[in-house]
Amino acid sequence: MTPTGERRPSAILLVSCVDRPGLVAELAGFVFSNGGNILAADQHSEPDNGMFFLRLVWDTSGFALDRSATAAALGQLARRSGLTWSLRYSDERERVAVLVSRTPQCLYDLMLADQVDELGGTVTVVISNHDDLRPVAGHFGIPYHHVPSGGAMRDGAEQRMTELLAEHRVDLVVLARYMQVLSPAFVDRWLARMINIHHSFLPAFVGAQAYRQARDRGVKMIGATAHYVTNDLDQGPIVEQDVVRVSHRDTVDDLVRKGRELERTVLTRAVRYHLERRVLISGNRTVVFT
Amino acid sequence: MTPTGERRPSAILLVSCVDRPGLVAELAGFVFSNGGNILAADQHSEPDNGMFFLRLVWDTSGFALDRSATAAALGQLARRSGLTWSLRYSDERERVAVLVSRTPQCLYDLMLADQVDELGGTVTVVISNHDDLRPVAGHFGIPYHHVPSGGAMRDGAEQRMTELLAEHRVDLVVLARYMQVLSPAFVDRWLARMINIHHSFLPAFVGAQAYRQARDRGVKMIGATAHYVTNDLDQGPIVEQDVVRVSHRDTVDDLVRKGRELERTVLTRAVRYHLERRVLISGNRTVVFT
Amino acid sequence: MTPTGERRPSAILLVSCVDRPGLVAELAGFVFSNGGNILAADQHSEPDNGMFFLRLVWDTSGFALDRSATAAALGQLARRSGLTWSLRYSDERERVAVLVSRTPQCLYDLMLADQVDELGGTVTVVISNHDDLRPVAGHFGIPYHHVPSGGAMRDGAEQRMTELLAEHRVDLVVLARYMQVLSPAFVDRWLARMINIHHSFLPAFVGAQAYRQARDRGVKMIGATAHYVTNDLDQGPIVEQDVVRVSHRDTVDDLVRKGRELERTVLTRAVRYHLERRVLISGNRTVVFT
Amino acid sequence: MTPTGERRPSAILLVSCVDRPGLVAELAGFVFSNGGNILAADQHSEPDNGMFFLRLVWDTSGFALDRSATAAALGQLARRSGLTWSLRYSDERERVAVLVSRTPQCLYDLMLADQVDELGGTVTVVISNHDDLRPVAGHFGIPYHHVPSGGAMRDGAEQRMTELLAEHRVDLVVLARYMQVLSPAFVDRWLARMINIHHSFLPAFVGAQAYRQARDRGVKMIGATAHYVTNDLDQGPIVEQDVVRVSHRDTVDDLVRKGRELERTVLTRAVRYHLERRVLISGNRTVVFT
């Protein structure tokens, strides 16, 4: 994470646990009794699996506890109550790596959002299995690393990428039309911290030929899906989706063009939700507090 | 309100007040300390006017206080903390009057939602300045009253409607394409309890000729707007809006047809939001906790 | 078909054939040289399969040929040029049968569109494997036939339905949430003349449990699909689709409710497209001239 | 216009005139009798003003007439039949000037579409009243001219811009969030050849403070509108519009962010429609053949 110069940082607490009475009161009480003003509170109880999810944001300006004391107190509370929690402050920005291949649209969109400070984090490195998009990263002043991959090179490539991600202290990996399949080990390491954009309204049209399949099936809308990457191809928890209307007039090329607009919009939105800490994972689904 | 046979009713509390620290903790604490399990908590702070809004839903099955004790306790808490509040239980259903003229689509839609118990309240009477839609109300088994209005008849008509609304113990009045302008006095009596559907994306195309105006202006989408009625024509707080794409091929008649689909959907949705107590009014805007 | 009293009927010609130069000129020339004024002309060439599709509408008020002479002339032209064609006049309205089970929303929507003369055809009979919706048909003055089906009864049921469809001279069968699988023979008889509504964004979530599946997969939008029925379950040519946004808060029941709104809208729209003769079938896809 | 190396260029003919029988047949006949294969034919008759609009695209590979002979023949036909027409070939690309101030999103979007050859024309110059976006133009290799404007400078600025537009042989001017009001004389010179993006769903929220107004009015959706510039502020013919859902949670800054995404999408789409010659102007409306 990268510190920022923000004056009145807020604390953002995410909690998940087995649902039971008193959770909201307990956590809101913790904040209030220490002098914090709650700016946002969102909760959700999943009837399907009995889980409880909470996002609590408070202004820390008059808060009685400093950050380490807050962490210690929450740790105690969590042990006592069986909570899984994570806390981040708005002046700590997550560091993002963007992995790309040759298509630039999603990369531009993430960079532009970052530039006007609307991404909720900071793009710190771009990695690609091609050299094509180096000028794009350069234009935005972001380091670019060409790490060839594919076939026998994959293991070496992933090792190199792992070093780069460590070097740049990356918190979130974004696959912005990165056209290589990653190894199970690599995926596991970034579970719940790696977001991919798929060029269809999943679960329709799994795999690489989604636009071709959409054309062949004759659908009247196409979609894009941003999801966390798991080792089940295109099956990870969905963060965001959107669609656009198409017709018999649209060739596969037209679908590709219309899809590009969707892909970047959906991906940037999903990345922002993650970085603003609005997303909790519930089994193979997500809770997104928008 | 009409009691229902629901087994484990929940309490739905709406609160608005000047924002200050501790409000969530105080109210969540009140519920928890009396043994209630919070099912939903939504809050909003308006930066523009410094107001705080809360919707709190809890399961009353193990709640320590009965309804009158709860009301008394909340009354005390409200006086102490300067809250405006209202409390309703899920087994008390609001009673709805639908005012119509000649177009049936919105009426059917409200009735159908009611029939499958998805409206969140109960339609108890239909009132019209025409006799045309009597068979529709009859089909759904709802009393229908023909109250001619317009011109010199308006005062008498409003008096008769006021009697009917009292007789049927109506909580919410829905103007489902009711084509008469109501008097300021009548409007004032139903402030924040009367919802109208307007056939445009307000504030575009105020007034009766919205589709004609939309066609003349050449817009590429038309809309519908459900809003609380105030004495500024088409200026009341907006509850819900939606739009649909149109083109140069669409005549005014086509716009009317496409608009009808929108109007009913938007109106029924807005009425449900209101009846499920998801709407708070903030000046001339609404907070809708969906 | 049912004759109407329309004063200046228009002719609607649909043509499909292997693409080659001169088709538009030839057909537009035929209309013009006989004194017809073209009101709408839409054409489409499929690059994938080399087919040509045309919809031509002309005002017949000053047309030199009467209907049988027109048909003869088009027949000659078609034989010479290898065209598949069909011609209908706007004063001949297709007769529609609606097949339902227990859920009324789609039926109401089709009836309401018919009532205000916006369906493009006429509902002439309602058939159901249950007796529940008889009052709905009755309210709109349409004959209702209860034909129990399922299991061993299916053959008899389909025979009875075939008789009813013949008796009512039905042109189009609409499955408006009809929950019985039809036999291959029945389906074949109504190929390209039977439209079904499926409660998902096909090809996602094939089968009966679409909302349950959608909830389990955690999609952020749900859809509905109107398609021609073929003997491949849920695989027929898609006429129309639409979607609506959902979230983690939506239970399966919420999806059902939101889906109902979609289903009826999508189905009525698809039926209107068909009845206004805007749909041509191209392999397993459709060309829809909207 | 800039010639391209396309192998089988197509001709795109736009026609508008007073409607009468035989227009489609006559123009399709002209193409066919000279050996052209019609690729697309779209027509529209405006019932409101009795005008006829046609877009005809044909493959010129076997066409009997060369370009000057085609123009001559169409000129004759037009005089005889009272047509207004314009013809362009797909290998002649319109040259586009983009006028910007300080916000880069629309500029990036136009450039990116141009880069992958999906704009339908070529951006040849960027002009701005500020120097901020020079690096953006530079990144895409497009000349950038800083022409300060405002107040007393306006006349000189417009004269300089007129020179630059002539120098770069510009066909279309795009106002991509250009924050200066242009003089009536300048506007008149570019009538029907200058497209602006407005940050609201016009005619709602005319003027510069559209997001502030949208927030104050409490709308549930915001929009963006691309329109031809006329001397009535924000009143020119609308080419394209779109909307996005917002809520009480969205501050003016959130609306600005959501709007930016819309603005660029809507503007690029409108520019592409214009450059692909899909737009005809009908009074204060447009006919857009998509």
Short mmCIF file of N, CA and C in Angstrom, two decimals, chain B residues 223-276:
data_model
loop_
_atom_site.label_atom_id
_atom_site.label_comp_id
_atom_site.label_asym_id
_atom_site.label_seq_id
_atom_site.Cartn_x
_atom_site.Cartn_y
_atom_site.Cartn_z
N GLY B 223 -38.80 8.37 -21.16
CA GLY B 223 -38.75 7.90 -19.78
C GLY B 223 -40.09 8.00 -19.09
N ALA B 224 -40.10 7.52 -17.86
CA ALA B 224 -41.26 7.68 -16.98
C ALA B 224 -40.73 7.96 -15.58
N THR B 225 -41.51 8.73 -14.83
CA THR B 225 -41.07 9.19 -13.51
C THR B 225 -42.19 9.03 -12.50
N ALA B 226 -41.92 8.31 -11.42
CA ALA B 226 -42.87 8.24 -10.31
C ALA B 226 -42.39 9.19 -9.22
N HIS B 227 -43.30 10.06 -8.75
CA HIS B 227 -42.89 11.08 -7.78
C HIS B 227 -44.02 11.34 -6.79
N TYR B 228 -43.64 11.80 -5.63
CA TYR B 228 -44.65 12.27 -4.67
C TYR B 228 -45.26 13.55 -5.23
N VAL B 229 -46.56 13.68 -5.02
CA VAL B 229 -47.27 14.84 -5.55
C VAL B 229 -47.12 16.02 -4.57
N THR B 230 -46.74 17.15 -5.12
CA THR B 230 -46.73 18.39 -4.35
C THR B 230 -47.52 19.43 -5.14
N ASN B 231 -47.61 20.62 -4.61
CA ASN B 231 -48.38 21.63 -5.33
C ASN B 231 -47.61 22.35 -6.42
N ASP B 232 -46.34 21.97 -6.64
CA ASP B 232 -45.63 22.41 -7.84
C ASP B 232 -45.75 21.31 -8.88
N LEU B 233 -46.47 21.58 -9.95
CA LEU B 233 -46.79 20.56 -10.95
C LEU B 233 -45.54 19.83 -11.44
N ASP B 234 -45.53 18.51 -11.31
CA ASP B 234 -44.46 17.64 -11.81
C ASP B 234 -43.10 17.95 -11.17
N GLN B 235 -43.13 18.59 -9.98
CA GLN B 235 -41.87 18.99 -9.34
C GLN B 235 -41.60 18.24 -8.04
N GLY B 236 -42.47 17.33 -7.64
CA GLY B 236 -42.31 16.66 -6.36
C GLY B 236 -41.13 15.70 -6.34
N PRO B 237 -40.75 15.24 -5.14
CA PRO B 237 -39.60 14.34 -4.99
C PRO B 237 -39.75 13.07 -5.82
N ILE B 238 -38.73 12.76 -6.59
CA ILE B 238 -38.75 11.62 -7.50
C ILE B 238 -38.44 10.34 -6.73
N VAL B 239 -39.27 9.32 -6.90
CA VAL B 239 -39.03 8.03 -6.25
C VAL B 239 -38.31 7.07 -7.20
N GLU B 240 -38.71 7.06 -8.46
CA GLU B 240 -38.14 6.11 -9.40
C GLU B 240 -38.30 6.61 -10.83
N GLN B 241 -37.34 6.28 -11.68
CA GLN B 241 -37.39 6.63 -13.10
C GLN B 241 -36.83 5.49 -13.91
N ASP B 242 -37.24 5.42 -15.15
CA ASP B 242 -36.60 4.50 -16.07
C ASP B 242 -36.81 5.03 -17.49
N VAL B 243 -36.07 4.46 -18.42
CA VAL B 243 -36.12 4.94 -19.81
C VAL B 243 -36.14 3.75 -20.76
N VAL B 244 -36.49 4.04 -22.00
CA VAL B 244 -36.43 3.03 -23.05
C VAL B 244 -35.99 3.73 -24.33
N ARG B 245 -35.24 3.02 -25.15
CA ARG B 245 -34.69 3.59 -26.36
C ARG B 245 -35.77 3.76 -27.43
N VAL B 246 -35.76 4.87 -28.12
CA VAL B 246 -36.67 5.09 -29.25
C VAL B 246 -35.85 5.58 -30.44
N SER B 247 -36.48 5.67 -31.60
CA SER B 247 -35.75 6.13 -32.78
C SER B 247 -36.65 7.02 -33.63
N HIS B 248 -36.08 7.50 -34.73
CA HIS B 248 -36.85 8.33 -35.66
C HIS B 248 -38.07 7.59 -36.21
N ARG B 249 -38.05 6.26 -36.17
CA ARG B 249 -39.18 5.49 -36.70
C ARG B 249 -40.40 5.56 -35.81
N ASP B 250 -40.19 5.89 -34.53
CA ASP B 250 -41.30 5.87 -33.58
C ASP B 250 -42.18 7.10 -33.72
N THR B 251 -43.45 6.86 -34.07
CA THR B 251 -44.43 7.94 -34.09
C THR B 251 -44.85 8.25 -32.66
N VAL B 252 -45.64 9.29 -32.51
CA VAL B 252 -46.16 9.60 -31.17
C VAL B 252 -46.93 8.39 -30.61
N ASP B 253 -47.68 7.69 -31.46
CA ASP B 253 -48.39 6.49 -31.01
C ASP B 253 -47.43 5.41 -30.51
N ASP B 254 -46.33 5.25 -31.21
CA ASP B 254 -45.33 4.27 -30.76
C ASP B 254 -44.76 4.68 -29.40
N LEU B 255 -44.50 5.98 -29.24
CA LEU B 255 -43.99 6.45 -27.95
C LEU B 255 -45.00 6.17 -26.85
N VAL B 256 -46.27 6.39 -27.16
CA VAL B 256 -47.32 6.12 -26.16
C VAL B 256 -47.29 4.64 -25.76
N ARG B 257 -47.18 3.77 -26.75
CA ARG B 257 -47.14 2.33 -26.46
C ARG B 257 -45.90 1.96 -25.64
N LYS B 258 -44.74 2.40 -26.09
CA LYS B 258 -43.52 2.09 -25.35
C LYS B 258 -43.56 2.70 -23.96
N GLY B 259 -44.15 3.89 -23.88
CA GLY B 259 -44.22 4.58 -22.60
C GLY B 259 -45.13 3.86 -21.61
N ARG B 260 -46.21 3.28 -22.12
CA ARG B 260 -47.14 2.58 -21.24
C ARG B 260 -46.44 1.46 -20.48
N GLU B 261 -45.60 0.71 -21.18
CA GLU B 261 -44.84 -0.38 -20.57
C GLU B 261 -43.96 0.16 -19.45
N LEU B 262 -43.33 1.29 -19.74
CA LEU B 262 -42.46 1.95 -18.75
C LEU B 262 -43.25 2.47 -17.56
N GLU B 263 -44.32 3.18 -17.87
CA GLU B 263 -45.10 3.85 -16.81
C GLU B 263 -45.53 2.87 -15.73
N ARG B 264 -46.12 1.76 -16.18
CA ARG B 264 -46.64 0.80 -15.20
C ARG B 264 -45.51 0.19 -14.39
N THR B 265 -44.40 -0.13 -15.06
CA THR B 265 -43.28 -0.75 -14.36
C THR B 265 -42.70 0.20 -13.32
N VAL B 266 -42.51 1.44 -13.73
CA VAL B 266 -41.92 2.44 -12.83
C VAL B 266 -42.87 2.75 -11.68
N LEU B 267 -44.17 2.86 -11.98
CA LEU B 267 -45.12 3.18 -10.92
C LEU B 267 -45.20 2.05 -9.90
N THR B 268 -45.35 0.83 -10.38
CA THR B 268 -45.48 -0.30 -9.44
C THR B 268 -44.23 -0.42 -8.58
N ARG B 269 -43.07 -0.22 -9.19
CA ARG B 269 -41.82 -0.29 -8.43
C ARG B 269 -41.79 0.79 -7.35
N ALA B 270 -42.18 2.00 -7.70
CA ALA B 270 -42.16 3.10 -6.73
C ALA B 270 -43.14 2.84 -5.59
N VAL B 271 -44.32 2.33 -5.94
CA VAL B 271 -45.32 2.04 -4.91
C VAL B 271 -44.79 0.96 -3.97
N ARG B 272 -44.15 -0.06 -4.54
CA ARG B 272 -43.59 -1.11 -3.70
C ARG B 272 -42.50 -0.55 -2.78
N TYR B 273 -41.63 0.28 -3.31
CA TYR B 273 -40.59 0.90 -2.46
C TYR B 273 -41.24 1.64 -1.28
N HIS B 274 -42.29 2.40 -1.59
CA HIS B 274 -42.96 3.14 -0.54
C HIS B 274 -43.58 2.20 0.49
N LEU B 275 -44.28 1.19 0.01
CA LEU B 275 -45.02 0.30 0.92
C LEU B 275 -44.07 -0.58 1.73
N GLU B 276 -42.93 -0.90 1.15
CA GLU B 276 -41.93 -1.65 1.91
C GLU B 276 -41.11 -0.71 2.79
#
